[in-house]
PDB file of C-alpha atoms in Angstrom:
ATOM      1  CA  MET A   1     -97.381 175.646 -11.115  1.00  0.00           C
ATOM      2  CA  THR A   2     -95.463 178.852 -10.845  1.00  0.00           C
ATOM      3  CA  ALA A   3     -92.074 179.138  -9.217  1.00  0.00           C
ATOM      4  CA  GLU A   4     -93.638 181.236  -6.451  1.00  0.00           C
ATOM      5  CA  ILE A   5     -96.140 178.497  -5.574  1.00  0.00           C
ATOM      6  CA  ASN A   6     -93.412 175.837  -5.663  1.00  0.00           C
ATOM      7  CA  THR A   7     -91.257 177.955  -3.382  1.00  0.00           C
ATOM      8  CA  ARG A   8     -94.139 178.491  -0.969  1.00  0.00           C
ATOM      9  CA  LEU A   9     -94.752 174.732  -0.830  1.00  0.00           C
ATOM     10  CA  LEU A  10     -91.068 174.116  -0.196  1.00  0.00           C
ATOM     11  CA  VAL A  11     -91.104 176.616   2.684  1.00  0.00           C
ATOM     12  CA  GLU A  12     -94.189 174.942   4.141  1.00  0.00           C
ATOM     13  CA  ILE A  13     -92.529 171.525   4.084  1.00  0.00           C
ATOM     14  CA  LEU A  14     -89.229 172.825   5.466  1.00  0.00           C
ATOM     15  CA  THR A  15     -91.154 174.541   8.263  1.00  0.00           C
ATOM     16  CA  ALA A  16     -93.468 171.628   9.072  1.00  0.00           C
ATOM     17  CA  ARG A  17     -90.671 169.042   9.130  1.00  0.00           C
ATOM     18  CA  ARG A  18     -88.029 171.295  10.673  1.00  0.00           C
ATOM     19  CA  ASP A  19     -87.437 169.207  13.793  1.00  0.00           C
ATOM     20  CA  ASP A  20     -87.247 165.953  11.832  1.00  0.00           C
ATOM     21  CA  PHE A  21     -84.882 167.373   9.212  1.00  0.00           C
ATOM     22  CA  LEU A  22     -82.648 168.962  11.849  1.00  0.00           C
ATOM     23  CA  ALA A  23     -82.498 165.760  13.899  1.00  0.00           C
ATOM     24  CA  GLN A  24     -81.518 163.751  10.809  1.00  0.00           C
ATOM     25  CA  TRP A  25     -78.939 166.343   9.767  1.00  0.00           C
ATOM     26  CA  THR A  26     -77.428 166.449  13.258  1.00  0.00           C
ATOM     27  CA  ARG A  27     -77.262 162.640  13.499  1.00  0.00           C
ATOM     28  CA  THR A  28     -75.650 162.352  10.056  1.00  0.00           C
ATOM     29  CA  ILE A  29     -72.961 164.882  10.861  1.00  0.00           C
ATOM     30  CA  GLY A  30     -72.566 163.725  14.452  1.00  0.00           C
ATOM     31  CA  ASP A  31     -71.647 160.267  13.171  1.00  0.00           C
ATOM     32  CA  ASP A  32     -69.158 161.756  10.705  1.00  0.00           C
ATOM     33  CA  LEU A  33     -67.462 163.949  13.313  1.00  0.00           C
ATOM     34  CA  GLN A  34     -67.010 161.009  15.695  1.00  0.00           C
ATOM     35  CA  GLY A  35     -67.701 162.902  18.882  1.00  0.00           C
ATOM     36  CA  ARG A  36     -65.392 165.862  18.260  1.00  0.00           C
ATOM     37  CA  LEU A  37     -68.392 168.158  18.759  1.00  0.00           C
ATOM     38  CA  SER A  38     -71.267 167.443  21.117  1.00  0.00           C
ATOM     39  CA  LEU A  39     -74.638 166.774  19.527  1.00  0.00           C
ATOM     40  CA  ALA A  40     -75.998 169.778  21.441  1.00  0.00           C
ATOM     41  CA  GLU A  41     -73.341 172.093  19.953  1.00  0.00           C
ATOM     42  CA  LEU A  42     -73.851 170.645  16.526  1.00  0.00           C
ATOM     43  CA  GLY A  43     -77.645 170.857  16.755  1.00  0.00           C
ATOM     44  CA  HIS A  44     -77.458 174.512  17.776  1.00  0.00           C
ATOM     45  CA  GLU A  45     -75.031 175.373  14.987  1.00  0.00           C
ATOM     46  CA  LEU A  46     -77.017 173.546  12.300  1.00  0.00           C
ATOM     47  CA  GLY A  47     -80.309 174.872  13.671  1.00  0.00           C
ATOM     48  CA  GLU A  48     -79.141 178.467  13.240  1.00  0.00           C
ATOM     49  CA  LEU A  49     -78.076 177.743   9.676  1.00  0.00           C
ATOM     50  CA  TYR A  50     -81.349 175.949   8.868  1.00  0.00           C
ATOM     51  CA  GLU A  51     -83.384 178.867  10.218  1.00  0.00           C
ATOM     52  CA  ALA A  52     -81.337 181.395   8.241  1.00  0.00           C
ATOM     53  CA  VAL A  53     -81.809 179.437   5.013  1.00  0.00           C
ATOM     54  CA  LEU A  54     -85.523 178.976   5.651  1.00  0.00           C
ATOM     55  CA  LYS A  55     -85.932 182.685   6.386  1.00  0.00           C
ATOM     56  CA  ALA A  56     -84.013 183.622   3.233  1.00  0.00           C
ATOM     57  CA  ILE A  57     -86.143 181.389   1.028  1.00  0.00           C
ATOM     58  CA  SER A  58     -89.318 182.691   2.668  1.00  0.00           C
ATOM     59  CA  VAL A  59     -88.352 186.328   2.197  1.00  0.00           C
ATOM     60  CA  GLY A  60     -86.591 186.395  -1.125  1.00  0.00           C
ATOM     61  CA  GLY A  61     -86.940 183.103  -2.935  1.00  0.00           C
ATOM     62  CA  LEU A  62     -84.413 180.602  -4.143  1.00  0.00           C
ATOM     63  CA  ASP A  63     -81.558 182.702  -5.478  1.00  0.00           C
ATOM     64  CA  GLY A  64     -78.750 181.869  -3.049  1.00  0.00           C
ATOM     65  CA  ARG A  65     -76.692 184.774  -4.345  1.00  0.00           C
ATOM     66  CA  GLY A  66     -79.330 187.323  -3.351  1.00  0.00           C
ATOM     67  CA  GLU A  67     -79.009 189.757  -0.474  1.00  0.00           C
ATOM     68  CA  HIS A  68     -81.675 187.859   1.466  1.00  0.00           C
ATOM     69  CA  PHE A  69     -79.151 185.007   1.914  1.00  0.00           C
ATOM     70  CA  GLY A  70     -76.653 187.316   3.658  1.00  0.00           C
ATOM     71  CA  GLU A  71     -77.284 185.913   7.134  1.00  0.00           C
ATOM     72  CA  ALA A  72     -76.926 182.337   5.882  1.00  0.00           C
ATOM     73  CA  ARG A  73     -73.661 183.202   4.132  1.00  0.00           C
ATOM     74  CA  GLY A  74     -72.403 184.857   7.321  1.00  0.00           C
ATOM     75  CA  LEU A  75     -73.222 181.749   9.339  1.00  0.00           C
ATOM     76  CA  LEU A  76     -71.418 179.587   6.791  1.00  0.00           C
ATOM     77  CA  ILE A  77     -68.324 181.784   7.098  1.00  0.00           C
ATOM     78  CA  GLU A  78     -68.491 181.560  10.887  1.00  0.00           C
ATOM     79  CA  LEU A  79     -68.961 177.782  10.760  1.00  0.00           C
ATOM     80  CA  SER A  80     -65.960 177.444   8.443  1.00  0.00           C
ATOM     81  CA  ARG A  81     -63.740 179.556  10.703  1.00  0.00           C
ATOM     82  CA  ASN A  82     -64.801 177.740  13.842  1.00  0.00           C
ATOM     83  CA  ARG A  83     -64.277 174.341  12.292  1.00  0.00           C
ATOM     84  CA  ALA A  84     -60.828 175.312  10.996  1.00  0.00           C
ATOM     85  CA  ARG A  85     -59.838 176.474  14.500  1.00  0.00           C
ATOM     86  CA  GLN A  86     -61.055 173.149  15.889  1.00  0.00           C
ATOM     87  CA  GLY A  87     -58.875 171.214  13.452  1.00  0.00           C
ATOM     88  CA  PHE A  88     -61.530 170.006  11.038  1.00  0.00           C
ATOM     89  CA  THR A  89     -60.568 169.605   7.407  1.00  0.00           C
ATOM     90  CA  PRO A  90     -62.261 171.658   4.687  1.00  0.00           C
ATOM     91  CA  THR A  91     -63.803 168.396   3.424  1.00  0.00           C
ATOM     92  CA  GLU A  92     -65.344 167.676   6.829  1.00  0.00           C
ATOM     93  CA  THR A  93     -66.745 171.193   6.980  1.00  0.00           C
ATOM     94  CA  ALA A  94     -68.204 170.987   3.477  1.00  0.00           C
ATOM     95  CA  ARG A  95     -69.688 167.590   4.284  1.00  0.00           C
ATOM     96  CA  SER A  96     -71.442 169.133   7.284  1.00  0.00           C
ATOM     97  CA  VAL A  97     -73.196 171.646   5.067  1.00  0.00           C
ATOM     98  CA  PHE A  98     -73.928 169.407   2.096  1.00  0.00           C
ATOM     99  CA  ALA A  99     -75.374 166.688   4.316  1.00  0.00           C
ATOM    100  CA  LEU A 100     -78.537 168.806   4.523  1.00  0.00           C
ATOM    101  CA  LYS A 101     -79.161 168.001   0.864  1.00  0.00           C
ATOM    102  CA  GLU A 102     -78.857 164.298   1.617  1.00  0.00           C
ATOM    103  CA  VAL A 103     -81.452 164.667   4.364  1.00  0.00           C
ATOM    104  CA  LEU A 104     -83.900 166.710   2.295  1.00  0.00           C
ATOM    105  CA  GLU A 105     -83.786 164.928  -1.059  1.00  0.00           C
ATOM    106  CA  PRO A 106     -85.501 161.646  -0.096  1.00  0.00           C
ATOM    107  CA  SER A 107     -88.352 163.502   1.600  1.00  0.00           C
ATOM    108  CA  LEU A 108     -88.870 166.068  -1.130  1.00  0.00           C
ATOM    109  CA  ALA A 109     -88.481 163.780  -4.132  1.00  0.00           C
ATOM    110  CA  GLY A 110     -92.050 162.498  -3.865  1.00  0.00           C
ATOM    111  CA  GLU A 111     -93.628 165.943  -3.721  1.00  0.00           C
ATOM    112  CA  ALA A 112     -93.646 167.200  -7.302  1.00  0.00           C
ATOM    113  CA  ALA A 113     -94.041 170.915  -6.605  1.00  0.00           C
ATOM    114  CA  SER A 114     -91.652 171.079  -3.672  1.00  0.00           C
ATOM    115  CA  ALA A 115     -89.172 168.822  -5.484  1.00  0.00           C
ATOM    116  CA  GLN A 116     -89.060 171.256  -8.403  1.00  0.00           C
ATOM    117  CA  ALA A 117     -88.489 174.206  -6.070  1.00  0.00           C
ATOM    118  CA  TYR A 118     -85.881 172.259  -4.129  1.00  0.00           C
ATOM    119  CA  ARG A 119     -83.990 171.260  -7.290  1.00  0.00           C
ATOM    120  CA  THR A 120     -83.981 174.907  -8.365  1.00  0.00           C
ATOM    121  CA  TRP A 121     -82.680 176.044  -4.972  1.00  0.00           C
ATOM    122  CA  ARG A 122     -80.091 173.249  -4.790  1.00  0.00           C
ATOM    123  CA  THR A 123     -78.488 174.369  -8.028  1.00  0.00           C
ATOM    124  CA  ARG A 124     -78.370 178.009  -6.887  1.00  0.00           C
ATOM    125  CA  TRP A 125     -77.122 177.581  -3.325  1.00  0.00           C
TER     126      TRP A 125
END
């Protein structure tokens, strides 16, 4: 399969399972942050980031350095600033972002085409 088809399949899965992935991501980080942010705040923050990443992949593919990832990068900067102001460590902030990979990998590993696209994106983002 071509990279374009793999990417399209990845987008389809990320779109179809959006609510499930976001709920898992929010729960994972909510446990880590031990109540310092409400689950509603966290869900909103992570939801915006998820949507920006999904939009970027849909529009421009997997290259996380491309212009199409500008909104996602901006949200990551904002998240980092907000977390620093709230007293979170850089490690806690990074964990919040990288936890998405932990949520996605088990679900995507069994889907050969989407797994290949995901592995490509993971190394570039």
